[in-house]
Amino acid sequence: MDYDTLDRLFRPGAPREAPRAGIADVLEDIARGRRRLRAVHHPLGFLCLPLVRDGAHGVCVHLFGTGARPDPTAAPMHAHSWELRSYVLYGRVGNLPVTVTDAAHAPTHRIFEVISAPSGVDELRPTPRLVRCEPGPAAASGSGETYSLPAGEFHATVVTRDEPAATLVLGRSLPGHTDLSLGPLHGRGHRTVRRLCGAEHTERTVRTALRRIHAEQRE
């Protein structure tokens, strides 16, 4: 399964179940150990299955409610250097838009630049830019629904703690954009680490996710 194949399953006119059915076989290979892939414990408190990395294109599955806890130093409000489309495989996932405006007086946050290394270390560097942020109402998407997010738009993902949910995410990096996050006004630069899970833990977690996906397909 590659990016272009999944991209066609996201297009208007494709069956609502197409993305879920399209990814099930890939997850089955991981669950049975036929594909050697390790889940990544993301600093924001979910597990990521990086399925495709092909130049500017990427495909991953995000698993919420697995017991993974967020890094307390991670910034939940952030902006990607890539545009994304996210399909909810099961559960409910909310997207909280955040309006950010430059503020020389009474700012609420400082913009941090996020530099990601192949080793899994994310370096958050404070910039001189001070802003005021206003979170908007969250829009929740349920199983079988898709939402999109343009590159550079600040947001936060909202999932009820310990409630299982999963999304299939297609991303496309765009030139001229940088990964950013909102941090404290006087915050210092720091690092967060995306840790690899063990093979057995990955397979067990994916098997659990597959059972929930198959339950959605039967309904």
PDB file of C-alpha atoms in Angstrom:
ATOM      1  CA  MET A   1       0.000   0.000   0.000  1.00  0.00           C
ATOM      2  CA  ASP A   2       1.491   3.338  -1.072  1.00  0.00           C
ATOM      3  CA  TYR A   3       0.526   6.992  -0.690  1.00  0.00           C
ATOM      4  CA  ASP A   4      -1.072   7.338  -4.137  1.00  0.00           C
ATOM      5  CA  THR A   5      -3.283   4.288  -3.629  1.00  0.00           C
ATOM      6  CA  LEU A   6      -4.570   5.561  -0.307  1.00  0.00           C
ATOM      7  CA  ASP A   7      -4.926   9.066  -1.703  1.00  0.00           C
ATOM      8  CA  ARG A   8      -7.466   7.751  -4.215  1.00  0.00           C
ATOM      9  CA  LEU A   9      -9.463   6.184  -1.370  1.00  0.00           C
ATOM     10  CA  PHE A  10      -9.789   9.618   0.279  1.00  0.00           C
ATOM     11  CA  ARG A  11     -11.180  11.355  -2.795  1.00  0.00           C
ATOM     12  CA  PRO A  12     -14.830  12.399  -3.174  1.00  0.00           C
ATOM     13  CA  GLY A  13     -16.921   9.590  -4.545  1.00  0.00           C
ATOM     14  CA  ALA A  14     -14.886   6.820  -2.926  1.00  0.00           C
ATOM     15  CA  PRO A  15     -16.881   4.553  -0.567  1.00  0.00           C
ATOM     16  CA  ARG A  16     -16.927   5.754   3.030  1.00  0.00           C
ATOM     17  CA  GLU A  17     -15.381   2.463   4.183  1.00  0.00           C
ATOM     18  CA  ALA A  18     -12.613   2.477   1.551  1.00  0.00           C
ATOM     19  CA  PRO A  19      -9.751   3.897   3.690  1.00  0.00           C
ATOM     20  CA  ARG A  20     -10.529   1.505   6.561  1.00  0.00           C
ATOM     21  CA  ALA A  21     -10.664  -1.508   4.246  1.00  0.00           C
ATOM     22  CA  GLY A  22      -7.553  -0.330   2.398  1.00  0.00           C
ATOM     23  CA  ILE A  23      -5.360  -0.241   5.497  1.00  0.00           C
ATOM     24  CA  ALA A  24      -6.609  -3.395   7.239  1.00  0.00           C
ATOM     25  CA  ASP A  25      -4.323  -5.796   5.336  1.00  0.00           C
ATOM     26  CA  VAL A  26      -1.279  -3.645   6.105  1.00  0.00           C
ATOM     27  CA  LEU A  27      -2.090  -3.698   9.811  1.00  0.00           C
ATOM     28  CA  GLU A  28      -2.681  -7.458   9.632  1.00  0.00           C
ATOM     29  CA  ASP A  29       0.869  -7.941   8.335  1.00  0.00           C
ATOM     30  CA  ILE A  30       2.239  -5.931  11.273  1.00  0.00           C
ATOM     31  CA  ALA A  31       0.096  -7.774  13.811  1.00  0.00           C
ATOM     32  CA  ARG A  32       1.308 -11.161  12.551  1.00  0.00           C
ATOM     33  CA  GLY A  33       4.955 -10.110  12.353  1.00  0.00           C
ATOM     34  CA  ARG A  34       5.090 -10.355   8.562  1.00  0.00           C
ATOM     35  CA  ARG A  35       6.071  -6.697   8.369  1.00  0.00           C
ATOM     36  CA  ARG A  36       8.709  -5.538  10.804  1.00  0.00           C
ATOM     37  CA  LEU A  37       7.539  -2.158  12.014  1.00  0.00           C
ATOM     38  CA  ARG A  38       7.860  -0.646  15.475  1.00  0.00           C
ATOM     39  CA  ALA A  39       5.323   1.756  16.880  1.00  0.00           C
ATOM     40  CA  VAL A  40       6.610   5.144  18.002  1.00  0.00           C
ATOM     41  CA  HIS A  41       5.605   6.612  21.356  1.00  0.00           C
ATOM     42  CA  HIS A  42       4.872  10.217  20.402  1.00  0.00           C
ATOM     43  CA  PRO A  43       5.567  12.953  23.009  1.00  0.00           C
ATOM     44  CA  LEU A  44       1.923  14.088  22.740  1.00  0.00           C
ATOM     45  CA  GLY A  45       0.732  10.792  24.201  1.00  0.00           C
ATOM     46  CA  PHE A  46      -0.272   8.502  21.339  1.00  0.00           C
ATOM     47  CA  LEU A  47       1.350   5.702  19.369  1.00  0.00           C
ATOM     48  CA  CYS A  48       2.305   6.281  15.741  1.00  0.00           C
ATOM     49  CA  LEU A  49       2.730   3.576  13.097  1.00  0.00           C
ATOM     50  CA  PRO A  50       4.881   5.173  10.350  1.00  0.00           C
ATOM     51  CA  LEU A  51       3.731   3.155   7.327  1.00  0.00           C
ATOM     52  CA  VAL A  52       5.083   5.230   4.418  1.00  0.00           C
ATOM     53  CA  ARG A  53       7.879   7.790   4.138  1.00  0.00           C
ATOM     54  CA  ASP A  54       8.379   8.699   0.483  1.00  0.00           C
ATOM     55  CA  GLY A  55       9.903  12.143  -0.102  1.00  0.00           C
ATOM     56  CA  ALA A  56       7.252  14.759   0.648  1.00  0.00           C
ATOM     57  CA  HIS A  57       4.584  12.098   1.246  1.00  0.00           C
ATOM     58  CA  GLY A  58       3.849  10.153   4.407  1.00  0.00           C
ATOM     59  CA  VAL A  59       1.228   7.762   5.739  1.00  0.00           C
ATOM     60  CA  CYS A  60       0.794   6.773   9.366  1.00  0.00           C
ATOM     61  CA  VAL A  61      -1.775   5.413  11.787  1.00  0.00           C
ATOM     62  CA  HIS A  62      -2.223   7.168  15.127  1.00  0.00           C
ATOM     63  CA  LEU A  63      -3.490   5.076  18.039  1.00  0.00           C
ATOM     64  CA  PHE A  64      -5.025   6.857  21.055  1.00  0.00           C
ATOM     65  CA  GLY A  65      -6.063   5.388  24.388  1.00  0.00           C
ATOM     66  CA  THR A  66      -3.301   2.778  24.453  1.00  0.00           C
ATOM     67  CA  GLY A  67      -1.936   3.822  27.837  1.00  0.00           C
ATOM     68  CA  ALA A  68       0.815   5.999  26.340  1.00  0.00           C
ATOM     69  CA  ARG A  69       1.197   9.195  28.362  1.00  0.00           C
ATOM     70  CA  PRO A  70       2.256  12.591  27.009  1.00  0.00           C
ATOM     71  CA  ASP A  71       5.614  14.144  27.798  1.00  0.00           C
ATOM     72  CA  PRO A  72       4.794  16.979  30.243  1.00  0.00           C
ATOM     73  CA  THR A  73       7.164  19.285  28.343  1.00  0.00           C
ATOM     74  CA  ALA A  74       5.486  18.666  24.966  1.00  0.00           C
ATOM     75  CA  ALA A  75       3.389  21.493  23.535  1.00  0.00           C
ATOM     76  CA  PRO A  76      -0.103  20.330  22.509  1.00  0.00           C
ATOM     77  CA  MET A  77      -0.793  23.413  20.341  1.00  0.00           C
ATOM     78  CA  HIS A  78       1.310  23.192  17.191  1.00  0.00           C
ATOM     79  CA  ALA A  79       1.440  23.743  13.419  1.00  0.00           C
ATOM     80  CA  HIS A  80       2.744  21.258  10.859  1.00  0.00           C
ATOM     81  CA  SER A  81       5.002  21.897   7.889  1.00  0.00           C
ATOM     82  CA  TRP A  82       2.762  19.505   5.988  1.00  0.00           C
ATOM     83  CA  GLU A  83      -0.907  19.384   5.072  1.00  0.00           C
ATOM     84  CA  LEU A  84      -2.842  16.395   6.321  1.00  0.00           C
ATOM     85  CA  ARG A  85      -6.027  14.455   5.813  1.00  0.00           C
ATOM     86  CA  SER A  86      -7.120  12.255   8.672  1.00  0.00           C
ATOM     87  CA  TYR A  87      -9.675   9.424   8.515  1.00  0.00           C
ATOM     88  CA  VAL A  88     -11.108   8.145  11.793  1.00  0.00           C
ATOM     89  CA  LEU A  89     -10.792   4.356  11.872  1.00  0.00           C
ATOM     90  CA  TYR A  90     -12.713   4.054  15.152  1.00  0.00           C
ATOM     91  CA  GLY A  91     -13.612   6.188  18.150  1.00  0.00           C
ATOM     92  CA  ARG A  92     -13.923   9.971  18.149  1.00  0.00           C
ATOM     93  CA  VAL A  93     -11.159  12.513  17.568  1.00  0.00           C
ATOM     94  CA  GLY A  94     -11.493  16.257  18.025  1.00  0.00           C
ATOM     95  CA  ASN A  95      -9.521  18.984  16.285  1.00  0.00           C
ATOM     96  CA  LEU A  96      -9.163  22.257  18.185  1.00  0.00           C
ATOM     97  CA  PRO A  97      -8.274  25.180  15.886  1.00  0.00           C
ATOM     98  CA  VAL A  98      -6.092  27.888  17.422  1.00  0.00           C
ATOM     99  CA  THR A  99      -6.030  31.450  16.094  1.00  0.00           C
ATOM    100  CA  VAL A 100      -2.572  32.993  16.475  1.00  0.00           C
ATOM    101  CA  THR A 101      -1.831  36.717  16.066  1.00  0.00           C
ATOM    102  CA  ASP A 102       1.406  38.615  16.621  1.00  0.00           C
ATOM    103  CA  ALA A 103       1.241  40.605  19.856  1.00  0.00           C
ATOM    104  CA  ALA A 104       3.842  43.129  20.936  1.00  0.00           C
ATOM    105  CA  HIS A 105       1.723  43.917  24.010  1.00  0.00           C
ATOM    106  CA  ALA A 106       0.227  41.342  26.399  1.00  0.00           C
ATOM    107  CA  PRO A 107       1.241  38.234  24.457  1.00  0.00           C
ATOM    108  CA  THR A 108       0.203  34.824  25.758  1.00  0.00           C
ATOM    109  CA  HIS A 109       2.766  32.549  24.088  1.00  0.00           C
ATOM    110  CA  ARG A 110       6.079  32.377  22.311  1.00  0.00           C
ATOM    111  CA  ILE A 111       6.528  30.571  18.993  1.00  0.00           C
ATOM    112  CA  PHE A 112       8.973  27.659  19.112  1.00  0.00           C
ATOM    113  CA  GLU A 113      10.552  26.074  16.063  1.00  0.00           C
ATOM    114  CA  VAL A 114      10.596  22.274  16.094  1.00  0.00           C
ATOM    115  CA  ILE A 115      13.589  20.558  14.499  1.00  0.00           C
ATOM    116  CA  SER A 116      13.135  16.797  14.158  1.00  0.00           C
ATOM    117  CA  ALA A 117      16.124  14.485  13.794  1.00  0.00           C
ATOM    118  CA  PRO A 118      16.050  10.971  12.285  1.00  0.00           C
ATOM    119  CA  SER A 119      17.161   9.683  15.697  1.00  0.00           C
ATOM    120  CA  GLY A 120      13.719  10.518  17.111  1.00  0.00           C
ATOM    121  CA  VAL A 121      14.792  13.627  19.018  1.00  0.00           C
ATOM    122  CA  ASP A 122      12.748  16.797  18.545  1.00  0.00           C
ATOM    123  CA  GLU A 123      14.537  20.011  19.464  1.00  0.00           C
ATOM    124  CA  LEU A 124      12.240  22.900  20.368  1.00  0.00           C
ATOM    125  CA  ARG A 125      13.955  26.253  19.871  1.00  0.00           C
ATOM    126  CA  PRO A 126      12.392  29.514  21.125  1.00  0.00           C
ATOM    127  CA  THR A 127      12.025  32.248  18.513  1.00  0.00           C
ATOM    128  CA  PRO A 128      11.681  36.024  19.066  1.00  0.00           C
ATOM    129  CA  ARG A 129       8.048  35.893  17.893  1.00  0.00           C
ATOM    130  CA  LEU A 130       5.482  36.608  20.627  1.00  0.00           C
ATOM    131  CA  VAL A 131       1.821  35.962  19.942  1.00  0.00           C
ATOM    132  CA  ARG A 132      -1.637  35.879  21.412  1.00  0.00           C
ATOM    133  CA  CYS A 133      -3.575  32.656  20.884  1.00  0.00           C
ATOM    134  CA  GLU A 134      -7.305  32.056  21.009  1.00  0.00           C
ATOM    135  CA  PRO A 135      -8.449  28.422  20.876  1.00  0.00           C
ATOM    136  CA  GLY A 136     -11.675  27.973  18.964  1.00  0.00           C
ATOM    137  CA  PRO A 137     -14.363  25.364  19.515  1.00  0.00           C
ATOM    138  CA  ALA A 138     -13.244  21.804  18.832  1.00  0.00           C
ATOM    139  CA  ALA A 139     -14.821  19.928  15.944  1.00  0.00           C
ATOM    140  CA  ALA A 140     -15.196  16.209  16.636  1.00  0.00           C
ATOM    141  CA  SER A 141     -15.041  13.555  13.911  1.00  0.00           C
ATOM    142  CA  GLY A 142     -16.424  10.070  14.420  1.00  0.00           C
ATOM    143  CA  SER A 143     -15.706   6.692  12.898  1.00  0.00           C
ATOM    144  CA  GLY A 144     -15.637   6.791   9.099  1.00  0.00           C
ATOM    145  CA  GLU A 145     -15.324  10.579   8.904  1.00  0.00           C
ATOM    146  CA  THR A 146     -12.427  12.564   7.443  1.00  0.00           C
ATOM    147  CA  TYR A 147     -11.045  15.965   8.360  1.00  0.00           C
ATOM    148  CA  SER A 148      -8.305  18.050   6.753  1.00  0.00           C
ATOM    149  CA  LEU A 149      -5.770  20.509   8.084  1.00  0.00           C
ATOM    150  CA  PRO A 150      -3.642  22.869   5.973  1.00  0.00           C
ATOM    151  CA  ALA A 151       0.070  23.307   6.590  1.00  0.00           C
ATOM    152  CA  GLY A 152       0.891  26.127   9.009  1.00  0.00           C
ATOM    153  CA  GLU A 153      -2.447  26.129  10.863  1.00  0.00           C
ATOM    154  CA  PHE A 154      -2.135  25.914  14.634  1.00  0.00           C
ATOM    155  CA  HIS A 155      -4.309  23.308  16.293  1.00  0.00           C
ATOM    156  CA  ALA A 156      -4.464  20.681  19.032  1.00  0.00           C
ATOM    157  CA  THR A 157      -5.833  17.148  18.884  1.00  0.00           C
ATOM    158  CA  VAL A 158      -8.491  16.450  21.499  1.00  0.00           C
ATOM    159  CA  VAL A 159      -9.216  12.855  22.535  1.00  0.00           C
ATOM    160  CA  THR A 160     -10.892  11.756  25.755  1.00  0.00           C
ATOM    161  CA  ARG A 161      -8.223  10.229  27.959  1.00  0.00           C
ATOM    162  CA  ASP A 162      -8.099   6.426  27.831  1.00  0.00           C
ATOM    163  CA  GLU A 163     -10.904   6.307  25.233  1.00  0.00           C
ATOM    164  CA  PRO A 164      -9.650   4.213  22.271  1.00  0.00           C
ATOM    165  CA  ALA A 165      -9.524   5.929  18.911  1.00  0.00           C
ATOM    166  CA  ALA A 166      -7.408   5.641  15.776  1.00  0.00           C
ATOM    167  CA  THR A 167      -6.814   7.706  12.661  1.00  0.00           C
ATOM    168  CA  LEU A 168      -5.281   7.000   9.276  1.00  0.00           C
ATOM    169  CA  VAL A 169      -3.259  10.103   8.355  1.00  0.00           C
ATOM    170  CA  LEU A 170      -1.979  11.145   4.938  1.00  0.00           C
ATOM    171  CA  GLY A 171       0.551  13.985   4.980  1.00  0.00           C
ATOM    172  CA  ARG A 172       2.229  16.009   2.246  1.00  0.00           C
ATOM    173  CA  SER A 173       5.118  18.337   3.136  1.00  0.00           C
ATOM    174  CA  LEU A 174       5.053  21.781   1.554  1.00  0.00           C
ATOM    175  CA  PRO A 175       8.093  23.963   0.851  1.00  0.00           C
ATOM    176  CA  GLY A 176       8.450  27.113   2.895  1.00  0.00           C
ATOM    177  CA  HIS A 177       6.808  25.710   6.030  1.00  0.00           C
ATOM    178  CA  THR A 178       8.390  24.811   9.364  1.00  0.00           C
ATOM    179  CA  ASP A 179       7.052  22.730  12.241  1.00  0.00           C
ATOM    180  CA  LEU A 180       6.080  25.123  15.045  1.00  0.00           C
ATOM    181  CA  SER A 181       4.641  24.941  18.535  1.00  0.00           C
ATOM    182  CA  LEU A 182       3.254  27.378  21.100  1.00  0.00           C
ATOM    183  CA  GLY A 183       5.257  27.545  24.307  1.00  0.00           C
ATOM    184  CA  PRO A 184       5.523  29.709  27.426  1.00  0.00           C
ATOM    185  CA  LEU A 185       6.675  33.299  27.044  1.00  0.00           C
ATOM    186  CA  HIS A 186       9.900  32.714  28.967  1.00  0.00           C
ATOM    187  CA  GLY A 187      10.341  29.070  28.076  1.00  0.00           C
ATOM    188  CA  ARG A 188      13.772  27.752  27.189  1.00  0.00           C
ATOM    189  CA  GLY A 189      14.783  25.457  24.387  1.00  0.00           C
ATOM    190  CA  HIS A 190      14.429  21.789  25.189  1.00  0.00           C
ATOM    191  CA  ARG A 191      14.158  18.354  23.611  1.00  0.00           C
ATOM    192  CA  THR A 192      11.529  15.646  23.480  1.00  0.00           C
ATOM    193  CA  VAL A 193      12.118  12.065  22.379  1.00  0.00           C
ATOM    194  CA  ARG A 194       9.974   9.809  20.179  1.00  0.00           C
ATOM    195  CA  ARG A 195      10.698   6.377  21.647  1.00  0.00           C
ATOM    196  CA  LEU A 196      10.379   3.109  19.746  1.00  0.00           C
ATOM    197  CA  CYS A 197       8.132   0.421  21.222  1.00  0.00           C
ATOM    198  CA  GLY A 198       9.213  -3.204  21.270  1.00  0.00           C
ATOM    199  CA  ALA A 199       8.129  -5.575  18.509  1.00  0.00           C
ATOM    200  CA  GLU A 200       5.882  -7.623  20.810  1.00  0.00           C
ATOM    201  CA  HIS A 201       4.202  -4.532  22.236  1.00  0.00           C
ATOM    202  CA  THR A 202       3.667  -3.166  18.713  1.00  0.00           C
ATOM    203  CA  GLU A 203       2.102  -6.394  17.443  1.00  0.00           C
ATOM    204  CA  ARG A 204      -0.150  -6.735  20.484  1.00  0.00           C
ATOM    205  CA  THR A 205      -1.333  -3.126  20.172  1.00  0.00           C
ATOM    206  CA  VAL A 206      -2.030  -3.490  16.460  1.00  0.00           C
ATOM    207  CA  ARG A 207      -4.013  -6.696  17.062  1.00  0.00           C
ATOM    208  CA  THR A 208      -6.205  -4.795  19.505  1.00  0.00           C
ATOM    209  CA  ALA A 209      -6.678  -1.996  16.969  1.00  0.00           C
ATOM    210  CA  LEU A 210      -7.600  -4.514  14.279  1.00  0.00           C
ATOM    211  CA  ARG A 211     -10.331  -6.020  16.434  1.00  0.00           C
ATOM    212  CA  ARG A 212     -11.872  -2.570  16.797  1.00  0.00           C
ATOM    213  CA  ILE A 213     -11.534  -1.917  13.046  1.00  0.00           C
ATOM    214  CA  HIS A 214     -13.223  -5.215  12.194  1.00  0.00           C
ATOM    215  CA  ALA A 215     -16.019  -4.404  14.654  1.00  0.00           C
ATOM    216  CA  GLU A 216     -16.611  -1.119  12.811  1.00  0.00           C
ATOM    217  CA  GLN A 217     -16.699  -2.948   9.476  1.00  0.00           C
ATOM    218  CA  ARG A 218     -19.398  -5.316  10.747  1.00  0.00           C
ATOM    219  CA  GLU A 219     -21.693  -2.516  11.892  1.00  0.00           C
TER     220      GLU A 219
END
